Amino acid sequence: MEQIPLETLNAADRKTFEAAVGEVMELAPWVADEAYAARPFASVTALYQAMTDAVRNATDARQRALIDGHPDLAGKAAREGKLTADSTAEQAGAGLDRLSEEESAAFHRLNDAYRTKFGMPFIVCVRRHGKESILREFERRLRNDAATERKTALSEIFRIAALRLDLRVKGSRRLKVHGHLSTHVLDIHGGHPAEGVAIELCEVAAGGATRAVKRAVTNADGRTDQPLFTAMPIPIATYELRFAVSDYFAGRRVPMSDPPFLGVVPVRFSVAEPEGRYHVPLSVSPWAYSTYRGS
Amino acid sequence: MEQIPLETLNAADRKTFEAAVGEVMELAPWVADEAYAARPFASVTALYQAMTDAVRNATDARQRALIDGHPDLAGKAAREGKLTADSTAEQAGAGLDRLSEEESAAFHRLNDAYRTKFGMPFIVCVRRHGKESILREFERRLRNDAATERKTALSEIFRIAALRLDLRVKGSRRLKVHGHLSTHVLDIHGGHPAEGVAIELCEVAAGGATRAVKRAVTNADGRTDQPLFTAMPIPIATYELRFAVSDYFAGRRVPMSDPPFLGVVPVRFSVAEPEGRYHVPLSVSPWAYSTYRGS
Amino acid sequence: MEQIPLETLNAADRKTFEAAVGEVMELAPWVADEAYAARPFASVTALYQAMTDAVRNATDARQRALIDGHPDLAGKAAREGKLTADSTAEQAGAGLDRLSEEESAAFHRLNDAYRTKFGMPFIVCVRRHGKESILREFERRLRNDAATERKTALSEIFRIAALRLDLRVKGSRRLKVHGHLSTHVLDIHGGHPAEGVAIELCEVAAGGATRAVKRAVTNADGRTDQPLFTAMPIPIATYELRFAVSDYFAGRRVPMSDPPFLGVVPVRFSVAEPEGRYHVPLSVSPWAYSTYRGS
Amino acid sequence: MEQIPLETLNAADRKTFEAAVGEVMELAPWVADEAYAARPFASVTALYQAMTDAVRNATDARQRALIDGHPDLAGKAAREGKLTADSTAEQAGAGLDRLSEEESAAFHRLNDAYRTKFGMPFIVCVRRHGKESILREFERRLRNDAATERKTALSEIFRIAALRLDLRVKGSRRLKVHGHLSTHVLDIHGGHPAEGVAIELCEVAAGGATRAVKRAVTNADGRTDQPLFTAMPIPIATYELRFAVSDYFAGRRVPMSDPPFLGVVPVRFSVAEPEGRYHVPLSVSPWAYSTYRGS
């Protein structure tokens, strides 16, 4: 999606404005329409504020309709390909388009239970969660009362909107929707950054199954050229960073046992704050390593 | 198997002696018979020396027969349940009794290739290897010449014999056939050994599949009551020690994120010396850890 | 001082008994005399118990006399060489026989202040403290009330007695008066214990001045042949362990910068529990190290 | 010294030019004079190149005079206050203006020996060395032959010139004369950067005496607001970074022993490359720490 500069948006007519940001609130173009009156916006954050204010100040019925306009997660609309483009991308990003039968049944059961208890769809900003975190949220929120869930639904809608806006509009004071995950490999055998270490970032499911999320190789500074996560929230999940340590040392002709004591070093950690800063470095010799949550 | 004291063996008649150690060399009771003449033995090592000397000093034909008396690994005799009790236990210990079809085919192919090239069965002391290490040995040794393999076959037979003797006879100067694997968990948040940490030792296959080998919980000294390996060789393989770190800190009410940054910490390492000493400790806080090959 | 076996003591006549342990309580042979009646003692701990019970059950006047029989620390009697042999050795062990003028004045001032406030000498088991710790105790205890100090004086007298007994009598169930300080050096460049590392243990004064307490060289297991402290309390003080790391790596021809990044590695720590167990190891490459309080 | 922009220098008349950079080569304004002809300079590096080329292309007599124009280190001219302003600042920076008698004698002896052997003064860029490193260089270079020392004298003169130029002229492509020393403190007890840790950087003399070079306190990111060295070479010497760890943890009410196991943590290291990048971080809990040469 090409981003539109905020200045362009500020100068746009109503129709262009709505075309640009009308889908930021799911099936509720009226929100953009109301925000239009508040132009010009000094920053993307100001635009976001105007749109969420429009919702906050709306009648109960309109708020209710906004909530009801959201699709079930991994629900019928999804299976039939009837989601909005945004929702399709968001649900796919969390892997909801490739559930096992068992997982599918779990979502079905939870969607029903939630609708039965609260009379509205379960809304969560799925870009901030891995699949298992969504299921945990589902279980957790099912225990809430109606008033709490009504509030939570709106705040999750605002989180979804923030991410959609961030994708569409560029300008000053970006919304704080981005997490940061980086690593660094220090060779404490040689006393310098480790260059050329192959790294794999995997997401780890509860049963231990892993799915590769990203691959990279360290540069001369021992870092990856790009952070492992930077332009998006980091989904709440468990990850494993895998460092191909013996390949690196073998390439430098460092004596090792056969097979090497350390081959691929796995560092397993969980992300709790999708917008947080996670630096997970490795200091390593062929016989020892340490890691920590840095900053 | 109940162990017989060396003194008892030294005082035994020929028949009792052969009943006790006649199966130490596969299908070759004559080896024990020859060793009988050398009684009394000052130590288990001396008995081992007498038996291996008997083989070294035997005619080529007898050596040849000893070698040929060994079964294929995961071969026809194994499938038909026709192995000696020792061979059955040894092959099962390395998991050769539960191969996948693909693995089974690999063993079949390699057994054939080895017999074709060298005219004898492939002999390896399987208690010193994980399944994948056996396959690597197979491939590696197929590239040797006949003279090298003839020597290797005998030295592997002696390794098998040493382990069988060690199981059967107790006495001074035990044979050096035992590896040692231990761990220790230090809580660097609280400044003391970590008591009550659940630990799992897994063997890791090349594809990443893991199989639990042992479970334990750390005691007040941060150690397991028994070493993870002590009375046997440690099979050459890749292992993963998994430390249930967040459960431990949660039990001590240490503040953590939700989910905790460190949940189960995996430490992956390979054993290259089955009779070696491996100490793999963990120093850990909820946010950092280090490990190394200690002693 | 040659130790007398407990059995010998149990069989001794009154005179021999008093000669052996009469000086355990400063200038109060009556304590040993009373304990004599309770023979035989099952253990050194039982003998200690009998002697301290004799004090606990004594009249107030006798307790008072026992307390008053103790000399000032670094006081007039010490300067004039009029201390008992035990007190002389104890005060010298803590360095009270070689005070600077300033320190001397501090002790003088504190002795006077303590006597003025409490009407008795300041008693502390000096073997459990470095010089600065004694001064800190002095200041701290001056703020107590009389009843607390009377109790504290007796409990310090019992600590002194325990150490004196431990030096004089050998037998089962030794008194728990011994601390333990040990180290270990692991070479994480080579992956094995570091053999031949020169180690110096220094006591560090507040101003930073250091005094060598012990020197040792690591053995093949990376440890010192003897623990750095083992048969005595470890005086409460700040210590520095200094590891000659670059000499070690140079001896193994490991490439380093010139001068080496790490030359002598100082690890500075304080002991708070004289009878505690302190293990302070070093894992080190030419470019990195870590240490911790182990067990 | 206020820096003059390179453009200004490029546009300056001969007299102004010489006033600005005539003292870059000690007592040899002719070097600047010759370089003047090569204006304009695209960068500071180009100006440096022009000046050093002028020396390289000069007659042997002129080179010789340039060398002879340099003062002894801690010599008669220094004692009598007859050094140029640059030399005065440089020698003071290395502590040569406050030598002990013993050190003074050493310099005297070495100056004489050097002059006797080579017939010229000993020239070294003292800003790149601590006092002890200068003495080591003296001893080392005394063993060279005359041709080597003649070359070395010129290359040290060029290093001195580079630093003098860097102080005087600002412009693009700065000369690579700057080292970098930084630190970072990570609290692995709490899992975040350690804010408010008092840090002292000391230079350590061979006998162990230390001299504070810099003090700083870590900011919210666990770093010092300014690197510990950045605008100058880091003198070749041994340093100690001291981290007031117990004060930090006490301020956060983290339970510790009394006295704390870790009070002030000293990290001792040597700098071998004055223009190098040294990052020396500390990961620390009240019971454990690690450090390394990072980047």
JSON list of C-alpha atoms in Angstrom, two decimals, chain C residues 115-222:
[
{"chain": "C", "resi": 115, "resn": "ARG", "atom": "CA", "xyz": [33.08, 2.42, 78.68]},
{"chain": "C", "resi": 116, "resn": "THR", "atom": "CA", "xyz": [31.51, 5.75, 79.54]},
{"chain": "C", "resi": 117, "resn": "LYS", "atom": "CA", "xyz": [28.12, 4.73, 78.19]},
{"chain": "C", "resi": 118, "resn": "PHE", "atom": "CA", "xyz": [28.03, 1.08, 79.28]},
{"chain": "C", "resi": 119, "resn": "GLY", "atom": "CA", "xyz": [30.55, 0.80, 82.12]},
{"chain": "C", "resi": 120, "resn": "MET", "atom": "CA", "xyz": [32.22, -2.23, 80.58]},
{"chain": "C", "resi": 121, "resn": "PRO", "atom": "CA", "xyz": [34.77, -2.99, 77.85]},
{"chain": "C", "resi": 122, "resn": "PHE", "atom": "CA", "xyz": [33.66, -3.37, 74.23]},
{"chain": "C", "resi": 123, "resn": "ILE", "atom": "CA", "xyz": [33.81, -7.09, 73.44]},
{"chain": "C", "resi": 124, "resn": "VAL", "atom": "CA", "xyz": [33.72, -8.48, 69.92]},
{"chain": "C", "resi": 125, "resn": "CYS", "atom": "CA", "xyz": [35.02, -11.70, 68.44]},
{"chain": "C", "resi": 126, "resn": "VAL", "atom": "CA", "xyz": [37.73, -10.04, 66.36]},
{"chain": "C", "resi": 127, "resn": "ARG", "atom": "CA", "xyz": [38.56, -13.15, 64.35]},
{"chain": "C", "resi": 128, "resn": "ARG", "atom": "CA", "xyz": [35.23, -12.64, 62.57]},
{"chain": "C", "resi": 129, "resn": "HIS", "atom": "CA", "xyz": [36.03, -9.09, 61.45]},
{"chain": "C", "resi": 130, "resn": "GLY", "atom": "CA", "xyz": [38.46, -7.02, 59.47]},
{"chain": "C", "resi": 131, "resn": "LYS", "atom": "CA", "xyz": [39.65, -3.80, 61.09]},
{"chain": "C", "resi": 132, "resn": "GLU", "atom": "CA", "xyz": [37.05, -1.64, 59.42]},
{"chain": "C", "resi": 133, "resn": "SER", "atom": "CA", "xyz": [34.26, -3.98, 60.29]},
{"chain": "C", "resi": 134, "resn": "ILE", "atom": "CA", "xyz": [35.29, -3.75, 63.95]},
{"chain": "C", "resi": 135, "resn": "LEU", "atom": "CA", "xyz": [35.08, 0.04, 63.77]},
{"chain": "C", "resi": 136, "resn": "ARG", "atom": "CA", "xyz": [31.66, -0.18, 62.12]},
{"chain": "C", "resi": 137, "resn": "GLU", "atom": "CA", "xyz": [30.49, -2.56, 64.86]},
{"chain": "C", "resi": 138, "resn": "PHE", "atom": "CA", "xyz": [31.81, -0.18, 67.48]},
{"chain": "C", "resi": 139, "resn": "GLU", "atom": "CA", "xyz": [29.82, 2.71, 66.04]},
{"chain": "C", "resi": 140, "resn": "ARG", "atom": "CA", "xyz": [26.73, 0.60, 65.56]},
{"chain": "C", "resi": 141, "resn": "ARG", "atom": "CA", "xyz": [26.75, -0.92, 69.03]},
{"chain": "C", "resi": 142, "resn": "LEU", "atom": "CA", "xyz": [27.37, 2.42, 70.72]},
{"chain": "C", "resi": 143, "resn": "ARG", "atom": "CA", "xyz": [23.81, 3.29, 69.66]},
{"chain": "C", "resi": 144, "resn": "ASN", "atom": "CA", "xyz": [22.32, 0.26, 71.49]},
{"chain": "C", "resi": 145, "resn": "ASP", "atom": "CA", "xyz": [20.86, 0.30, 75.01]},
{"chain": "C", "resi": 146, "resn": "ALA", "atom": "CA", "xyz": [22.60, -1.27, 78.01]},
{"chain": "C", "resi": 147, "resn": "ALA", "atom": "CA", "xyz": [20.49, -4.46, 78.12]},
{"chain": "C", "resi": 148, "resn": "THR", "atom": "CA", "xyz": [21.18, -5.21, 74.46]},
{"chain": "C", "resi": 149, "resn": "GLU", "atom": "CA", "xyz": [24.90, -4.67, 74.92]},
{"chain": "C", "resi": 150, "resn": "ARG", "atom": "CA", "xyz": [25.04, -6.88, 78.00]},
{"chain": "C", "resi": 151, "resn": "LYS", "atom": "CA", "xyz": [23.51, -9.70, 75.94]},
{"chain": "C", "resi": 152, "resn": "THR", "atom": "CA", "xyz": [25.74, -8.96, 72.99]},
{"chain": "C", "resi": 153, "resn": "ALA", "atom": "CA", "xyz": [28.85, -9.02, 75.15]},
{"chain": "C", "resi": 154, "resn": "LEU", "atom": "CA", "xyz": [28.01, -12.54, 76.32]},
{"chain": "C", "resi": 155, "resn": "SER", "atom": "CA", "xyz": [27.23, -13.81, 72.84]},
{"chain": "C", "resi": 156, "resn": "GLU", "atom": "CA", "xyz": [30.53, -12.40, 71.55]},
{"chain": "C", "resi": 157, "resn": "ILE", "atom": "CA", "xyz": [32.33, -14.05, 74.49]},
{"chain": "C", "resi": 158, "resn": "PHE", "atom": "CA", "xyz": [30.74, -17.34, 73.43]},
{"chain": "C", "resi": 159, "resn": "ARG", "atom": "CA", "xyz": [31.94, -16.84, 69.86]},
{"chain": "C", "resi": 160, "resn": "ILE", "atom": "CA", "xyz": [35.46, -16.19, 71.12]},
{"chain": "C", "resi": 161, "resn": "ALA", "atom": "CA", "xyz": [35.22, -19.30, 73.30]},
{"chain": "C", "resi": 162, "resn": "ALA", "atom": "CA", "xyz": [34.00, -21.44, 70.41]},
{"chain": "C", "resi": 163, "resn": "LEU", "atom": "CA", "xyz": [37.03, -20.48, 68.32]},
{"chain": "C", "resi": 164, "resn": "ARG", "atom": "CA", "xyz": [39.43, -21.04, 71.19]},
{"chain": "C", "resi": 165, "resn": "LEU", "atom": "CA", "xyz": [37.90, -24.46, 71.87]},
{"chain": "C", "resi": 166, "resn": "ASP", "atom": "CA", "xyz": [38.04, -25.37, 68.20]},
{"chain": "C", "resi": 167, "resn": "LEU", "atom": "CA", "xyz": [41.77, -24.64, 68.20]},
{"chain": "C", "resi": 168, "resn": "ARG", "atom": "CA", "xyz": [42.41, -26.68, 71.36]},
{"chain": "C", "resi": 169, "resn": "VAL", "atom": "CA", "xyz": [40.23, -29.78, 71.18]},
{"chain": "C", "resi": 170, "resn": "LYS", "atom": "CA", "xyz": [39.64, -32.21, 68.38]},
{"chain": "C", "resi": 171, "resn": "GLY", "atom": "CA", "xyz": [36.70, -34.56, 68.31]},
{"chain": "C", "resi": 172, "resn": "SER", "atom": "CA", "xyz": [33.42, -35.35, 66.60]},
{"chain": "C", "resi": 173, "resn": "ARG", "atom": "CA", "xyz": [30.76, -32.69, 65.81]},
{"chain": "C", "resi": 174, "resn": "ARG", "atom": "CA", "xyz": [33.13, -29.80, 65.36]},
{"chain": "C", "resi": 175, "resn": "LEU", "atom": "CA", "xyz": [31.79, -26.37, 66.18]},
{"chain": "C", "resi": 176, "resn": "LYS", "atom": "CA", "xyz": [30.43, -24.50, 63.18]},
{"chain": "C", "resi": 177, "resn": "VAL", "atom": "CA", "xyz": [32.98, -21.71, 63.28]},
{"chain": "C", "resi": 178, "resn": "HIS", "atom": "CA", "xyz": [34.58, -22.18, 59.85]},
{"chain": "C", "resi": 179, "resn": "GLY", "atom": "CA", "xyz": [33.98, -20.20, 56.71]},
{"chain": "C", "resi": 180, "resn": "HIS", "atom": "CA", "xyz": [34.79, -21.38, 53.22]},
{"chain": "C", "resi": 181, "resn": "LEU", "atom": "CA", "xyz": [36.17, -19.32, 50.37]},
{"chain": "C", "resi": 182, "resn": "SER", "atom": "CA", "xyz": [37.11, -20.96, 47.10]},
{"chain": "C", "resi": 183, "resn": "THR", "atom": "CA", "xyz": [37.51, -20.08, 43.46]},
{"chain": "C", "resi": 184, "resn": "HIS", "atom": "CA", "xyz": [37.68, -21.77, 40.09]},
{"chain": "C", "resi": 185, "resn": "VAL", "atom": "CA", "xyz": [38.94, -20.53, 36.75]},
{"chain": "C", "resi": 186, "resn": "LEU", "atom": "CA", "xyz": [37.36, -21.74, 33.56]},
{"chain": "C", "resi": 187, "resn": "ASP", "atom": "CA", "xyz": [39.02, -20.98, 30.23]},
{"chain": "C", "resi": 188, "resn": "ILE", "atom": "CA", "xyz": [36.11, -20.30, 27.88]},
{"chain": "C", "resi": 189, "resn": "HIS", "atom": "CA", "xyz": [38.52, -19.66, 25.03]},
{"chain": "C", "resi": 190, "resn": "GLY", "atom": "CA", "xyz": [39.80, -23.23, 25.12]},
{"chain": "C", "resi": 191, "resn": "GLY", "atom": "CA", "xyz": [36.83, -24.90, 26.80]},
{"chain": "C", "resi": 192, "resn": "HIS", "atom": "CA", "xyz": [38.53, -26.43, 29.85]},
{"chain": "C", "resi": 193, "resn": "PRO", "atom": "CA", "xyz": [39.64, -25.56, 33.39]},
{"chain": "C", "resi": 194, "resn": "ALA", "atom": "CA", "xyz": [42.45, -23.00, 33.41]},
{"chain": "C", "resi": 195, "resn": "GLU", "atom": "CA", "xyz": [45.57, -24.55, 34.90]},
{"chain": "C", "resi": 196, "resn": "GLY", "atom": "CA", "xyz": [48.43, -22.45, 36.18]},
{"chain": "C", "resi": 197, "resn": "VAL", "atom": "CA", "xyz": [46.63, -19.15, 36.78]},
{"chain": "C", "resi": 198, "resn": "ALA", "atom": "CA", "xyz": [48.34, -17.16, 39.51]},
{"chain": "C", "resi": 199, "resn": "ILE", "atom": "CA", "xyz": [45.80, -15.87, 42.03]},
{"chain": "C", "resi": 200, "resn": "GLU", "atom": "CA", "xyz": [46.18, -13.35, 44.79]},
{"chain": "C", "resi": 201, "resn": "LEU", "atom": "CA", "xyz": [43.63, -12.73, 47.51]},
{"chain": "C", "resi": 202, "resn": "CYS", "atom": "CA", "xyz": [43.85, -9.24, 49.00]},
{"chain": "C", "resi": 203, "resn": "GLU", "atom": "CA", "xyz": [41.96, -7.50, 51.74]},
{"chain": "C", "resi": 204, "resn": "VAL", "atom": "CA", "xyz": [40.85, -4.04, 50.61]},
{"chain": "C", "resi": 205, "resn": "ALA", "atom": "CA", "xyz": [40.72, -1.15, 53.03]},
{"chain": "C", "resi": 206, "resn": "ALA", "atom": "CA", "xyz": [38.13, 1.60, 52.71]},
{"chain": "C", "resi": 207, "resn": "GLY", "atom": "CA", "xyz": [40.57, 3.98, 51.06]},
{"chain": "C", "resi": 208, "resn": "GLY", "atom": "CA", "xyz": [41.42, 1.33, 48.49]},
{"chain": "C", "resi": 209, "resn": "ALA", "atom": "CA", "xyz": [44.73, 0.16, 49.98]},
{"chain": "C", "resi": 210, "resn": "THR", "atom": "CA", "xyz": [45.15, -3.58, 49.64]},
{"chain": "C", "resi": 211, "resn": "ARG", "atom": "CA", "xyz": [47.02, -6.19, 51.65]},
{"chain": "C", "resi": 212, "resn": "ALA", "atom": "CA", "xyz": [47.82, -9.63, 50.22]},
{"chain": "C", "resi": 213, "resn": "VAL", "atom": "CA", "xyz": [46.22, -12.36, 52.31]},
{"chain": "C", "resi": 214, "resn": "LYS", "atom": "CA", "xyz": [47.01, -15.41, 50.22]},
{"chain": "C", "resi": 215, "resn": "ARG", "atom": "CA", "xyz": [48.59, -16.48, 46.96]},
{"chain": "C", "resi": 216, "resn": "ALA", "atom": "CA", "xyz": [47.92, -19.64, 44.98]},
{"chain": "C", "resi": 217, "resn": "VAL", "atom": "CA", "xyz": [48.08, -21.13, 41.50]},
{"chain": "C", "resi": 218, "resn": "THR", "atom": "CA", "xyz": [45.23, -23.09, 39.92]},
{"chain": "C", "resi": 219, "resn": "ASN", "atom": "CA", "xyz": [45.68, -26.80, 39.39]},
{"chain": "C", "resi": 220, "resn": "ALA", "atom": "CA", "xyz": [44.58, -29.02, 36.48]},
{"chain": "C", "resi": 221, "resn": "ASP", "atom": "CA", "xyz": [41.00, -28.75, 37.66]},
{"chain": "C", "resi": 222, "resn": "GLY", "atom": "CA", "xyz": [41.10, -24.93, 37.62]}
]
